[in-house]
Coordinates of C-alpha atoms and ligand atoms in Angstrom, one line a residue:
Q1 CA -19.3 -4.0 -9.9
E2 CA -18.7 -2.1 -13.1
P3 CA -15.5 0.0 -13.0
A4 CA -16.0 3.7 -13.8
A5 CA -14.0 3.5 -17.0
V6 CA -11.6 0.8 -18.2
G7 CA -8.9 1.9 -20.6
A8 CA -6.8 -0.5 -22.7
G9 CA -4.2 -0.8 -19.9
S10 CA -0.7 0.6 -19.6
V11 CA 1.5 1.4 -22.6
K12 CA 3.5 -1.7 -21.8
Q13 CA 0.3 -3.8 -21.7
Q14 CA -0.8 -2.3 -25.1
L15 CA 2.6 -3.0 -26.7
S16 CA 2.6 -6.5 -25.2
K17 CA -0.6 -7.2 -27.1
L18 CA 1.1 -6.3 -30.3
V19 CA 4.2 -8.3 -29.4
I20 CA 2.1 -11.4 -28.6
S21 CA 0.4 -11.2 -32.0
S22 CA 3.8 -10.8 -33.7
L23 CA 5.3 -13.8 -31.7
R24 CA 2.4 -16.0 -32.8
T25 CA 3.3 -15.3 -36.4
T26 CA 7.0 -15.3 -36.0
V27 CA 7.4 -18.5 -33.9
P28 CA 4.0 -20.3 -33.9
E29 CA 5.6 -23.4 -32.5
V30 CA 6.5 -21.9 -29.1
D31 CA 4.4 -20.3 -26.4
V32 CA 6.2 -17.4 -24.7
E33 CA 5.2 -14.4 -22.6
P34 CA 5.9 -11.1 -24.3
M35 CA 8.9 -9.2 -22.8
V36 CA 8.4 -5.5 -23.2
E37 CA 10.4 -3.0 -21.1
V38 CA 11.1 0.7 -21.1
C39 CA 14.1 1.1 -23.4
T40 CA 17.5 1.6 -21.7
A41 CA 19.2 2.7 -24.9
K42 CA 18.7 6.0 -26.9
F43 CA 17.3 4.2 -29.9
G44 CA 13.8 3.7 -28.7
D45 CA 11.2 4.4 -26.0
Y46 CA 10.3 0.7 -25.3
Q47 CA 12.0 -2.5 -26.3
C48 CA 11.0 -6.1 -26.9
N49 CA 13.5 -8.6 -25.4
N50 CA 12.1 -11.9 -26.6
A51 CA 14.6 -12.8 -29.3
M52 CA 17.5 -14.0 -27.3
G53 CA 15.5 -16.3 -25.1
L54 CA 13.6 -17.6 -28.2
W55 CA 16.9 -18.3 -29.9
S56 CA 18.1 -20.5 -27.1
R57 CA 14.9 -22.5 -27.2
I58 CA 14.6 -23.1 -31.0
K59 CA 18.2 -23.2 -32.3
G60 CA 19.2 -26.7 -33.3
S61 CA 15.5 -27.6 -33.9
G62 CA 15.7 -27.1 -37.6
T63 CA 14.6 -23.5 -37.4
S64 CA 15.2 -21.3 -40.5
F65 CA 16.4 -18.4 -38.3
K66 CA 20.1 -18.0 -38.5
N67 CA 20.7 -16.1 -35.2
P68 CA 18.8 -14.1 -32.5
N69 CA 19.1 -10.9 -34.6
A70 CA 17.1 -12.5 -37.4
I71 CA 14.4 -13.4 -34.9
G72 CA 14.3 -9.8 -33.7
Q73 CA 14.0 -8.6 -37.3
A74 CA 11.0 -11.0 -37.8
I75 CA 9.4 -9.9 -34.5
A76 CA 9.7 -6.3 -35.7
K77 CA 8.4 -7.0 -39.2
N78 CA 5.4 -9.0 -37.9
L79 CA 4.1 -6.4 -35.5
P80 CA 0.6 -5.7 -36.5
P81 CA 0.0 -2.2 -37.9
S82 CA -0.9 0.2 -35.1
D83 CA -0.9 4.0 -34.5
I84 CA 1.1 3.5 -31.3
I85 CA 4.4 2.7 -33.1
E86 CA 6.3 5.2 -35.1
S87 CA 9.2 3.0 -36.1
T88 CA 11.3 0.1 -34.9
S89 CA 14.9 -0.9 -35.2
V90 CA 16.8 -4.1 -34.2
A91 CA 20.0 -4.0 -32.2
G92 CA 22.6 -6.6 -31.5
P93 CA 21.2 -10.0 -30.4
G94 CA 17.7 -9.1 -31.5
F95 CA 16.5 -6.3 -29.2
V96 CA 13.6 -4.6 -30.9
N97 CA 13.7 -0.9 -30.2
I98 CA 10.3 0.7 -30.4
V99 CA 9.8 4.4 -31.0
L100 CA 6.3 5.6 -30.0
S101 CA 4.4 7.9 -32.3
N102 CA 4.3 11.5 -31.0
S103 CA 0.8 12.0 -32.1
W104 CA -0.3 8.8 -30.3
V105 CA 1.4 9.9 -27.1
A106 CA -0.2 13.4 -27.4
K107 CA -3.6 11.9 -28.0
R108 CA -3.3 9.5 -25.1
I109 CA -2.6 12.5 -22.8
Q110 CA -5.4 14.6 -24.2
D111 CA -7.8 11.6 -23.9
M112 CA -6.9 11.3 -20.2
L113 CA -7.6 15.0 -19.7
V114 CA -11.0 14.7 -21.3
N115 CA -12.1 11.3 -19.9
G116 CA -10.3 11.3 -16.6
I117 CA -7.2 9.6 -15.2
K118 CA -9.2 6.6 -14.4
T119 CA -8.9 5.6 -18.0
W120 CA -5.1 5.2 -17.2
A121 CA -5.7 2.4 -14.7
P122 CA -3.6 -0.6 -15.3
I123 CA -5.3 -4.0 -15.7
L124 CA -4.4 -6.3 -12.8
P125 CA -4.9 -10.1 -12.9
V126 CA -7.3 -10.3 -9.9
K127 CA -10.7 -9.0 -9.2
R128 CA -10.8 -9.2 -5.4
A129 CA -8.0 -8.9 -2.8
V130 CA -7.8 -8.9 1.0
L131 CA -5.4 -6.4 2.5
D132 CA -4.7 -7.2 6.1
F133 CA -3.0 -4.1 7.6
S134 CA -2.7 -1.8 10.6
S135 CA -4.0 -4.5 12.9
P136 CA -3.0 -3.2 16.3
N137 CA -3.7 -5.0 19.6
I138 CA -6.5 -4.1 21.9
A139 CA -5.5 -2.5 25.1
K140 CA -2.0 -2.1 23.9
E141 CA -0.6 1.0 22.3
M142 CA -0.7 1.4 18.6
H143 CA 3.0 1.9 17.9
V144 CA 5.1 3.2 15.1
G145 CA 5.2 -0.3 13.5
H146 CA 1.4 -0.1 13.3
L147 CA 1.7 3.3 11.8
R148 CA 4.0 1.9 9.1
S149 CA 1.6 -0.9 8.5
T150 CA -1.3 1.5 8.3
I151 CA 0.4 3.8 5.8
I152 CA 1.9 1.1 3.6
G153 CA -1.4 -0.9 3.6
D154 CA -3.6 2.0 2.8
T155 CA -1.4 3.0 -0.2
L156 CA -1.5 -0.5 -1.6
A157 CA -5.2 -0.6 -1.1
R158 CA -5.6 2.7 -2.9
M159 CA -3.5 1.5 -5.8
F160 CA -5.4 -1.7 -6.2
E161 CA -8.7 0.1 -5.9
F162 CA -7.6 2.5 -8.6
S163 CA -6.8 -0.5 -10.8
N164 CA -10.4 -1.7 -10.4
V165 CA -9.7 -4.4 -7.9
E166 CA -12.2 -4.8 -5.1
V167 CA -10.2 -4.5 -1.9
L168 CA -11.4 -5.9 1.5
R169 CA -9.5 -3.7 3.9
R170 CA -9.1 -5.8 7.0
N171 CA -8.1 -4.6 10.4
H172 CA -7.0 -7.9 12.0
V173 CA -7.0 -6.5 15.6
G174 CA -5.7 -8.5 18.4
D175 CA -8.9 -8.7 20.4
W176 CA -8.8 -12.3 21.7
G177 CA -6.5 -14.2 24.0
T178 CA -5.9 -14.9 27.6
Q179 CA -5.1 -11.2 28.5
F180 CA -8.8 -10.5 28.3
G181 CA -9.5 -12.5 31.5
M182 CA -7.3 -10.2 33.4
L183 CA -8.7 -7.1 31.8
I184 CA -12.3 -8.1 32.4
Q185 CA -11.7 -9.1 36.0
Y186 CA -9.9 -5.8 36.7
L187 CA -12.8 -3.9 35.1
F188 CA -15.3 -5.6 37.4
E189 CA -13.2 -4.7 40.4
K190 CA -12.2 -1.2 39.5
F191 CA -15.5 -0.1 38.1
P192 CA -18.3 -2.1 39.8
N193 CA -20.8 0.0 37.8
W194 CA -18.8 -0.5 34.6
E195 CA -22.0 -1.0 32.6
E196 CA -23.1 2.6 33.3
V197 CA -19.8 4.4 33.0
G198 CA -18.8 5.8 29.7
T199 CA -15.7 4.6 27.9
Q200 CA -14.2 8.0 28.7
A201 CA -14.3 7.3 32.4
I202 CA -12.2 4.2 32.1
G203 CA -9.6 6.4 30.6
D204 CA -6.3 5.4 29.1
L205 CA -6.1 1.8 28.3
Q206 CA -2.4 1.5 28.5
T207 CA -2.5 2.6 32.2
F208 CA -5.5 0.2 32.7
Y209 CA -3.5 -2.6 31.1
K210 CA -0.5 -2.0 33.3
A211 CA -2.5 -1.8 36.5
S212 CA -4.4 -5.0 35.7
K213 CA -1.1 -6.7 34.9
N214 CA 0.3 -5.6 38.3
R215 CA -2.7 -7.0 40.0
F216 CA -2.5 -10.2 38.0
D217 CA 1.2 -10.7 38.9
G218 CA 0.9 -9.7 42.5
D219 CA -2.3 -11.5 43.7
P220 CA -2.7 -15.3 43.1
E221 CA -6.4 -15.1 43.9
F222 CA -6.9 -12.4 41.3
K223 CA -5.0 -14.5 38.9
D224 CA -7.4 -17.4 39.5
R225 CA -10.4 -15.2 38.9
A226 CA -8.9 -13.8 35.8
Q227 CA -8.3 -17.3 34.4
Q228 CA -11.9 -18.2 35.3
A229 CA -13.0 -15.0 33.4
V230 CA -11.3 -16.2 30.2
V231 CA -13.2 -19.5 30.4
R232 CA -16.5 -17.7 30.9
L233 CA -15.7 -15.2 28.2
Q234 CA -14.9 -18.0 25.7
G235 CA -18.0 -19.9 26.9
G236 CA -20.0 -16.9 25.7
E237 CA -21.4 -15.7 29.0
E238 CA -23.3 -12.5 28.5
R239 CA -21.7 -10.4 31.2
Y240 CA -18.2 -11.3 30.2
R241 CA -19.0 -10.7 26.5
A242 CA -20.3 -7.3 27.4
A243 CA -17.2 -6.4 29.4
W244 CA -15.0 -7.6 26.6
N245 CA -17.0 -5.4 24.2
K246 CA -16.5 -2.4 26.3
I247 CA -12.8 -2.8 26.5
C248 CA -12.6 -3.3 22.7
E249 CA -14.8 -0.2 22.3
I250 CA -12.3 2.0 24.2
S251 CA -9.4 0.8 22.0
R252 CA -11.4 1.1 18.9
N253 CA -12.2 4.8 19.7
E254 CA -8.5 5.5 20.2
F255 CA -7.5 3.8 16.9
D256 CA -10.3 5.5 15.0
L257 CA -8.9 8.9 16.0
V258 CA -5.6 8.1 14.2
Y259 CA -7.3 6.6 11.2
K260 CA -9.5 9.6 10.8
R261 CA -6.5 12.0 10.9
L262 CA -4.7 9.8 8.3
T263 CA -7.9 9.4 6.2
V264 CA -7.5 5.7 6.3
V265 CA -10.6 3.4 6.0
L266 CA -10.5 0.0 7.5
E267 CA -13.0 -2.7 8.3
E268 CA -12.4 -4.4 11.6
K269 CA -12.5 -8.2 11.6
G270 CA -10.4 -9.0 14.6
E271 CA -9.0 -12.3 15.8
S272 CA -12.2 -13.0 17.7
F273 CA -14.2 -13.1 14.4
Y274 CA -12.3 -16.1 13.2
N275 CA -12.3 -18.0 16.5
P276 CA -15.5 -20.0 15.8
Y277 CA -14.0 -21.3 12.6
I278 CA -10.8 -22.7 14.1
P279 CA -12.1 -26.1 15.2
Q280 CA -13.4 -27.0 11.8
V281 CA -10.3 -25.7 10.0
L282 CA -8.0 -27.7 12.3
E283 CA -10.2 -30.8 11.8
E284 CA -9.7 -30.4 8.0
L285 CA -5.9 -30.1 8.5
D286 CA -6.0 -33.1 10.8
N287 CA -7.9 -35.2 8.3
K288 CA -5.3 -34.4 5.8
G289 CA -2.7 -35.8 8.2
L290 CA -0.9 -32.5 8.8
I291 CA -1.3 -32.2 12.5
K292 CA 1.0 -34.0 14.9
E293 CA 1.5 -34.2 18.7
S294 CA 4.6 -32.6 20.0
E295 CA 5.4 -32.1 23.7
G296 CA 1.8 -31.9 24.5
A297 CA 1.0 -29.4 21.8
R298 CA -0.5 -30.0 18.4
V299 CA 1.7 -28.8 15.6
I300 CA 2.4 -28.8 11.9
F301 CA 5.9 -29.7 10.9
I302 CA 7.1 -27.7 7.9
E303 CA 10.0 -28.5 5.7
G304 CA 13.0 -26.2 6.0
H305 CA 12.0 -25.0 9.5
Q306 CA 13.6 -26.1 12.7
I307 CA 10.6 -25.6 14.9
P308 CA 7.0 -26.7 14.0
L309 CA 4.1 -24.4 13.7
I310 CA 2.0 -24.7 16.9
V311 CA -1.7 -24.7 16.3
V312 CA -3.0 -25.8 19.6
K313 CA -1.1 -24.9 22.7
R314 CA -0.3 -27.3 25.5
D315 CA -3.2 -25.9 27.6
G316 CA -5.6 -26.6 24.7
G317 CA -5.9 -23.0 23.7
F318 CA -5.7 -21.6 20.2
N319 CA -3.1 -19.1 19.2
Y320 CA -2.0 -16.5 16.6
A321 CA -1.2 -19.2 14.0
S322 CA -4.5 -21.1 14.4
T323 CA -6.3 -17.8 14.1
D324 CA -4.4 -17.0 11.0
L325 CA -5.2 -20.4 9.4
A326 CA -8.9 -19.9 10.1
A327 CA -8.8 -16.4 8.7
L328 CA -7.0 -17.6 5.6
W329 CA -9.6 -20.3 5.1
Y330 CA -12.4 -17.8 5.5
R331 CA -10.8 -15.3 3.1
L332 CA -10.3 -18.0 0.4
N333 CA -13.6 -19.8 0.8
V334 CA -16.1 -17.3 2.0
E335 CA -14.7 -14.0 0.8
K336 CA -13.3 -15.6 -2.4
A337 CA -10.3 -13.4 -2.4
E338 CA -7.7 -14.2 -5.1
W339 CA -4.8 -12.3 -3.5
I340 CA -4.4 -12.1 0.3
I341 CA -1.8 -9.6 1.5
Y342 CA -0.5 -9.1 5.0
V343 CA 1.4 -6.0 6.1
T344 CA 3.5 -6.3 9.2
D345 CA 7.1 -5.7 10.3
V346 CA 9.7 -8.2 8.9
G347 CA 10.0 -9.7 12.4
Q348 CA 6.9 -11.8 11.6
Q349 CA 8.3 -13.1 8.3
Q350 CA 8.8 -16.6 9.7
H351 CA 5.3 -16.9 11.0
F352 CA 4.0 -16.0 7.6
D353 CA 6.4 -18.3 5.7
M354 CA 5.3 -21.2 8.0
F355 CA 1.6 -20.7 7.8
F356 CA 1.6 -20.1 4.1
S357 CA 3.5 -23.4 3.7
A358 CA 0.9 -25.1 5.9
A359 CA -1.8 -23.7 3.7
R360 CA 0.0 -25.0 0.6
M361 CA 0.4 -28.5 2.2
A362 CA -3.3 -28.5 2.8
G363 CA -3.9 -27.8 -0.9
W364 CA -5.5 -24.4 -0.3
L365 CA -3.0 -22.6 -2.4
P366 CA -1.8 -23.8 -5.8
D367 CA 1.7 -24.7 -6.6
P368 CA 3.1 -21.3 -7.7
K369 CA 4.8 -23.0 -10.6
E370 CA 1.4 -24.1 -12.0
K371 CA -1.0 -21.4 -11.2
K372 CA -0.5 -17.9 -9.9
F373 CA -3.7 -17.4 -8.0
P374 CA -5.0 -17.5 -5.4
K375 CA -1.9 -16.4 -3.7
T376 CA -0.7 -14.9 -0.4
N377 CA 2.1 -12.4 0.3
H378 CA 3.7 -11.0 3.4
V379 CA 4.5 -7.4 2.9
G380 CA 7.3 -6.9 5.5
F381 CA 8.8 -3.6 6.6
G382 CA 11.8 -2.5 8.6
L383 CA 12.2 -0.4 11.7
V384 CA 11.7 3.2 12.3
L385 CA 14.8 4.6 13.9
G386 CA 15.5 7.7 16.0
S387 CA 18.4 10.1 15.4
D388 CA 20.4 7.9 17.8
G389 CA 20.1 5.0 15.5
K390 CA 18.0 3.1 18.0
R391 CA 14.3 2.2 17.8
F392 CA 12.3 5.4 17.5
R393 CA 10.7 6.8 20.7
T394 CA 9.4 10.1 21.7
R395 CA 10.8 11.6 25.0
S396 CA 11.1 8.9 27.6
T397 CA 8.0 7.0 26.9
E398 CA 8.3 3.4 25.8
V399 CA 6.6 3.9 22.5
V400 CA 5.7 6.8 20.3
R401 CA 2.2 8.1 20.8
L402 CA 0.8 8.4 17.3
G403 CA -1.5 11.2 18.2
E404 CA 1.3 13.3 19.5
L405 CA 3.5 12.5 16.6
L406 CA 0.8 13.8 14.2
D407 CA 0.2 16.9 16.3
E408 CA 3.9 17.7 16.1
A409 CA 4.0 17.2 12.3
K410 CA 1.1 19.6 11.9
S411 CA 2.4 22.3 14.3
R412 CA 5.8 22.3 12.7
S413 CA 4.5 22.5 9.2
K414 CA 2.1 25.3 10.3
S415 CA 4.9 27.4 11.8
E416 CA 7.1 27.0 8.7
L417 CA 4.2 27.9 6.5
L418 CA 3.4 31.0 8.6
Q419 CA 7.0 32.1 8.6
R420 CA 7.3 31.7 4.8
L421 CA 4.0 33.5 4.1
T422 CA 5.0 36.3 6.5
E423 CA 8.4 36.8 4.8
N424 CA 6.8 36.9 1.3
G425 CA 4.0 39.3 2.5
K426 CA 1.4 36.7 1.4
I427 CA -0.1 36.0 4.8
V428 CA -3.0 38.4 4.1
D429 CA -4.3 36.1 1.3
W430 CA -4.9 33.2 3.7
T431 CA -7.9 32.4 5.8
E432 CA -7.5 30.6 9.1
E433 CA -9.2 27.5 7.6
E434 CA -6.8 27.4 4.7
L435 CA -3.9 27.6 7.0
E436 CA -5.2 24.7 9.1
A437 CA -6.1 22.5 6.2
T438 CA -2.8 23.2 4.5
S439 CA -0.7 22.5 7.6
E440 CA -2.5 19.2 8.1
A441 CA -2.1 18.2 4.4
V442 CA 1.6 19.1 4.4
G443 CA 2.4 17.8 7.9
Y444 CA 0.6 14.4 7.7
G445 CA 1.7 14.1 4.0
A446 CA 5.3 14.5 5.1
V447 CA 5.0 11.7 7.6
K448 CA 3.5 9.4 5.1
Y449 CA 5.8 10.2 2.3
A450 CA 9.0 9.9 4.5
D451 CA 7.8 6.4 5.2
L452 CA 6.7 5.4 1.7
K453 CA 9.6 6.7 -0.3
N454 CA 12.0 4.1 1.2
N455 CA 12.0 0.5 0.1
R456 CA 9.8 -0.8 2.8
L457 CA 12.3 -3.5 3.8
T458 CA 15.0 -1.0 4.9
N459 CA 15.0 0.7 8.3
Y460 CA 14.6 4.5 8.1
T461 CA 15.4 7.3 10.4
F462 CA 12.6 9.4 11.6
S463 CA 13.4 13.1 11.4
F464 CA 10.9 16.0 11.4
E465 CA 13.5 18.4 10.0
Q466 CA 14.2 16.2 7.0
M467 CA 10.7 15.2 6.2
L468 CA 9.5 18.8 6.5
S469 CA 12.3 20.3 4.4
D470 CA 11.2 21.9 1.1
K471 CA 14.4 20.6 -0.6
G472 CA 15.1 17.1 -1.9
N473 CA 12.8 14.2 -2.2
T474 CA 10.2 15.2 0.3
A475 CA 6.4 15.6 0.3
V476 CA 6.8 19.3 1.0
Y477 CA 9.0 19.8 -2.1
L478 CA 6.4 17.9 -4.2
Q479 CA 3.5 19.9 -2.8
Y480 CA 5.4 23.0 -3.8
A481 CA 6.0 21.7 -7.2
H482 CA 2.4 20.8 -7.7
A483 CA 1.2 24.2 -6.3
R484 CA 3.5 26.0 -8.7
I485 CA 2.0 24.2 -11.7
C486 CA -1.4 25.2 -10.5
S487 CA -0.3 28.8 -10.2
I488 CA 1.2 28.8 -13.7
I489 CA -2.2 27.7 -15.0
R490 CA -4.0 30.3 -12.9
K491 CA -1.8 33.1 -14.0
S492 CA -2.2 32.2 -17.7
N493 CA -5.9 33.3 -17.3
K494 CA -6.8 30.5 -19.7
D495 CA -9.6 28.1 -19.0
V496 CA -7.9 24.7 -19.3
E497 CA -11.2 22.9 -19.0
E498 CA -12.2 24.6 -22.3
L499 CA -8.7 24.3 -23.9
K500 CA -8.6 20.5 -23.4
M501 CA -11.7 20.2 -25.6
S502 CA -10.7 22.7 -28.3
G503 CA -6.9 22.7 -28.3
A504 CA -4.4 20.0 -29.1
I505 CA -1.1 18.8 -27.6
S506 CA 2.1 18.6 -29.7
L507 CA 5.4 17.2 -28.5
D508 CA 7.9 18.7 -30.9
H509 CA 10.4 20.0 -28.4
P510 CA 12.6 17.2 -26.9
D511 CA 11.7 18.2 -23.3
E512 CA 8.0 18.1 -24.2
R513 CA 8.4 14.7 -25.6
V514 CA 10.4 13.4 -22.6
L515 CA 7.7 14.8 -20.3
G516 CA 4.9 13.3 -22.4
L517 CA 6.5 9.9 -22.5
Y518 CA 6.9 10.0 -18.7
L519 CA 3.4 11.0 -18.1
I520 CA 2.0 8.1 -20.1
R521 CA 4.2 5.7 -18.0
F522 CA 2.0 6.4 -15.0
A523 CA -0.2 3.3 -15.5
E524 CA 2.8 0.9 -15.7
V525 CA 4.3 2.4 -12.6
V526 CA 1.1 1.7 -10.7
E527 CA 1.1 -1.8 -12.2
E528 CA 4.6 -2.4 -11.1
A529 CA 4.0 -1.0 -7.6
C530 CA 1.0 -3.3 -7.2
T531 CA 2.7 -6.4 -8.7
N532 CA 5.7 -6.1 -6.5
L533 CA 3.9 -4.5 -3.6
L534 CA 6.3 -1.6 -3.5
P535 CA 4.9 1.8 -2.8
N536 CA 8.3 3.5 -3.2
V537 CA 8.1 2.8 -6.9
L538 CA 5.3 5.3 -7.1
C539 CA 7.2 7.8 -5.0
E540 CA 10.2 7.6 -7.3
Y541 CA 7.9 8.2 -10.2
L542 CA 6.3 11.2 -8.6
Y543 CA 9.7 12.8 -7.8
N544 CA 11.1 12.2 -11.2
L545 CA 8.0 13.6 -12.8
S546 CA 8.4 16.8 -10.9
E547 CA 12.0 17.0 -12.0
M548 CA 11.1 16.4 -15.6
F549 CA 8.4 19.1 -15.4
T550 CA 11.0 21.5 -14.1
R551 CA 13.3 20.8 -17.0
F552 CA 10.4 21.3 -19.5
Y553 CA 9.4 24.5 -17.8
T554 CA 12.9 25.8 -17.8
N555 CA 13.5 25.1 -21.4
C556 CA 10.0 25.7 -22.9
Q557 CA 8.3 29.0 -22.5
V558 CA 4.6 28.4 -21.7
V559 CA 2.6 31.6 -21.3
G560 CA 2.8 33.9 -24.2
S561 CA 4.5 31.4 -26.5
P562 CA 3.1 30.2 -29.9
E563 CA 2.7 26.7 -28.2
E564 CA 0.9 28.1 -25.3
T565 CA -2.2 26.0 -25.6
S566 CA -0.4 22.7 -26.0
R567 CA 2.0 23.6 -23.2
L568 CA -0.7 24.6 -20.8
L569 CA -2.3 21.3 -21.4
L570 CA 1.0 19.6 -20.6
C571 CA 1.1 21.6 -17.4
Q572 CA -2.5 20.5 -16.6
A573 CA -1.7 16.8 -17.4
T574 CA 1.3 16.9 -15.1
A575 CA -0.8 18.4 -12.3
V576 CA -3.5 15.8 -12.8
V577 CA -1.0 12.9 -12.7
M578 CA 0.8 14.4 -9.7
R579 CA -2.5 14.7 -7.9
Q580 CA -3.4 11.1 -8.6
C581 CA 0.0 10.0 -7.2
F582 CA -0.7 12.1 -4.1
E583 CA -4.2 10.5 -3.9
L584 CA -2.7 7.0 -4.2
L585 CA -0.2 7.8 -1.5
G586 CA -3.0 9.0 0.8
I587 CA -1.7 12.6 0.7
S588 CA -4.0 15.6 0.2
P589 CA -2.7 17.8 -2.6
V590 CA -2.3 21.5 -1.9
Y591 CA -3.2 24.0 -4.7
K592 CA -1.5 27.1 -3.3
L593 CA 1.5 27.4 -1.1
Ligands
LIG601 N1 -1.8 -7.8 15.7 C1 -0.6 -8.2 15.1 C2 0.5 -7.3 15.6 O1 0.3 -6.3 16.2 C3 -0.6 -8.0 13.6 C4 -1.6 -8.8 12.8 C5 -1.3 -9.0 11.4 N2 -2.3 -9.8 10.7 C6 -2.4 -11.1 10.7 N3 -3.4 -11.7 10.0 N4 -1.5 -11.8 11.4 O2 1.7 -7.7 15.5

């Protein structure tokens, strides 16, 4: 598929191209990757750090360079002419400091306003990725861990899609396994006319699961029948298949309610989907000599692990690992994905380490030292804690009901909004629909942002008070910041759509320049967040951007100043970038608050 518009990549990517060209001239004998970073010193905006490493590679080989500084000087001198770079200087052991040209930065921003932010998409090294996320288990509650997986996975998917990668969003639901015998048998007994009753009538699946489990544990004859049911289901018997379908349907309806509220799109390909592929996949692994017998089970021994990876249980059944091997085979060979990413809690780290190793032993994945793709990653995340420091729960229930959690986020944000609007006498300007939509955007956005802003590996404490506060690094604060920019533009009574075509941006004031440079870093931030699979990088950027805007707005008069046009365009560009960040984080922006 043709991407909407492909820009030349992030600033870093564009500078890297110039650096590559310079390196070819400077040191034609060595092949190195360009090292371009944002400058840490005051002397430049970006810097090229190749000289030191190059020096240690070529010194003593008869090179004419006297020291790393001389290499840095040559790299700077050999940069091809370009309108990106204003000037360069070389510091210490050859760091090349690069100052960007103000007019290029200004033009880049204006181009984005005219042609759309999609032109700022970074260029990623893959065309198609599988993102396996959310993935709750049928008939069991979708818990906070699944909420984290849903939120983190959706953000990563959005960032990849923005970067023109085709993303297969996969919901790897737990819809297969021995528990289905019990559930089906219980369905037959409890609802003899189950084929006619609507999914509604069967009601809450958690309760259904518990009741059937009690029956299973308490009645050996029921247990027998349940075990028979598994066999008949796996044998493909029509009636059992239909009952299984019905049970999955009920779960699916419940999950979909949550996805809808979170505006998350997923395509279900559950464990059952891969079941038919398991035998052939295991046969392939067996032919490669990877599968061994151990205590009646069939296993793969993996270097560095105490216990082997079980792929066929002692009773002959397949398991989580055999399903994952078959799914990976399918994703690589049928779906032709170059990057396969799994989002689950860190507790599953070992499972992923082991089955990725097995895939490498089978030759499915290249040695990472030789080739980068296809590759797999486990995106692990920590726990959500309650204010007591223990695993987060609501009231006395075992797990948090996600629907209730979202209800509460919305109602709290609505009452705070109402209170604020009443105090400021603004309540009259709001329709009921606006109130509803805004409380949802703010409330759900707060839940998502509170999760995403942390490095995903750390545990975080769930607190409605904190996430709904309008101070500090919260979604609410950011929503206010964005709405304020929109209101500045509205109050100017200028048509920015017209200004962006006729006016021009200049960055003469230092705070304008700082803001402009930060705006154009957007693409490389998205690139970094995708490369390292870290959504918090984008949150940090969004928060810093709003701080930089505040500094600019405090020190540079916008409306009524001689620079009004340029400054309004900077306001608009900031609002556009902030909205794109919200979009990538799955948060609906609010235009008035
Ligand atoms: N259903 C699993 C769970 O709830 C998560 C599945 C993750 N995906 C995978 N391919 N293993 O823990």
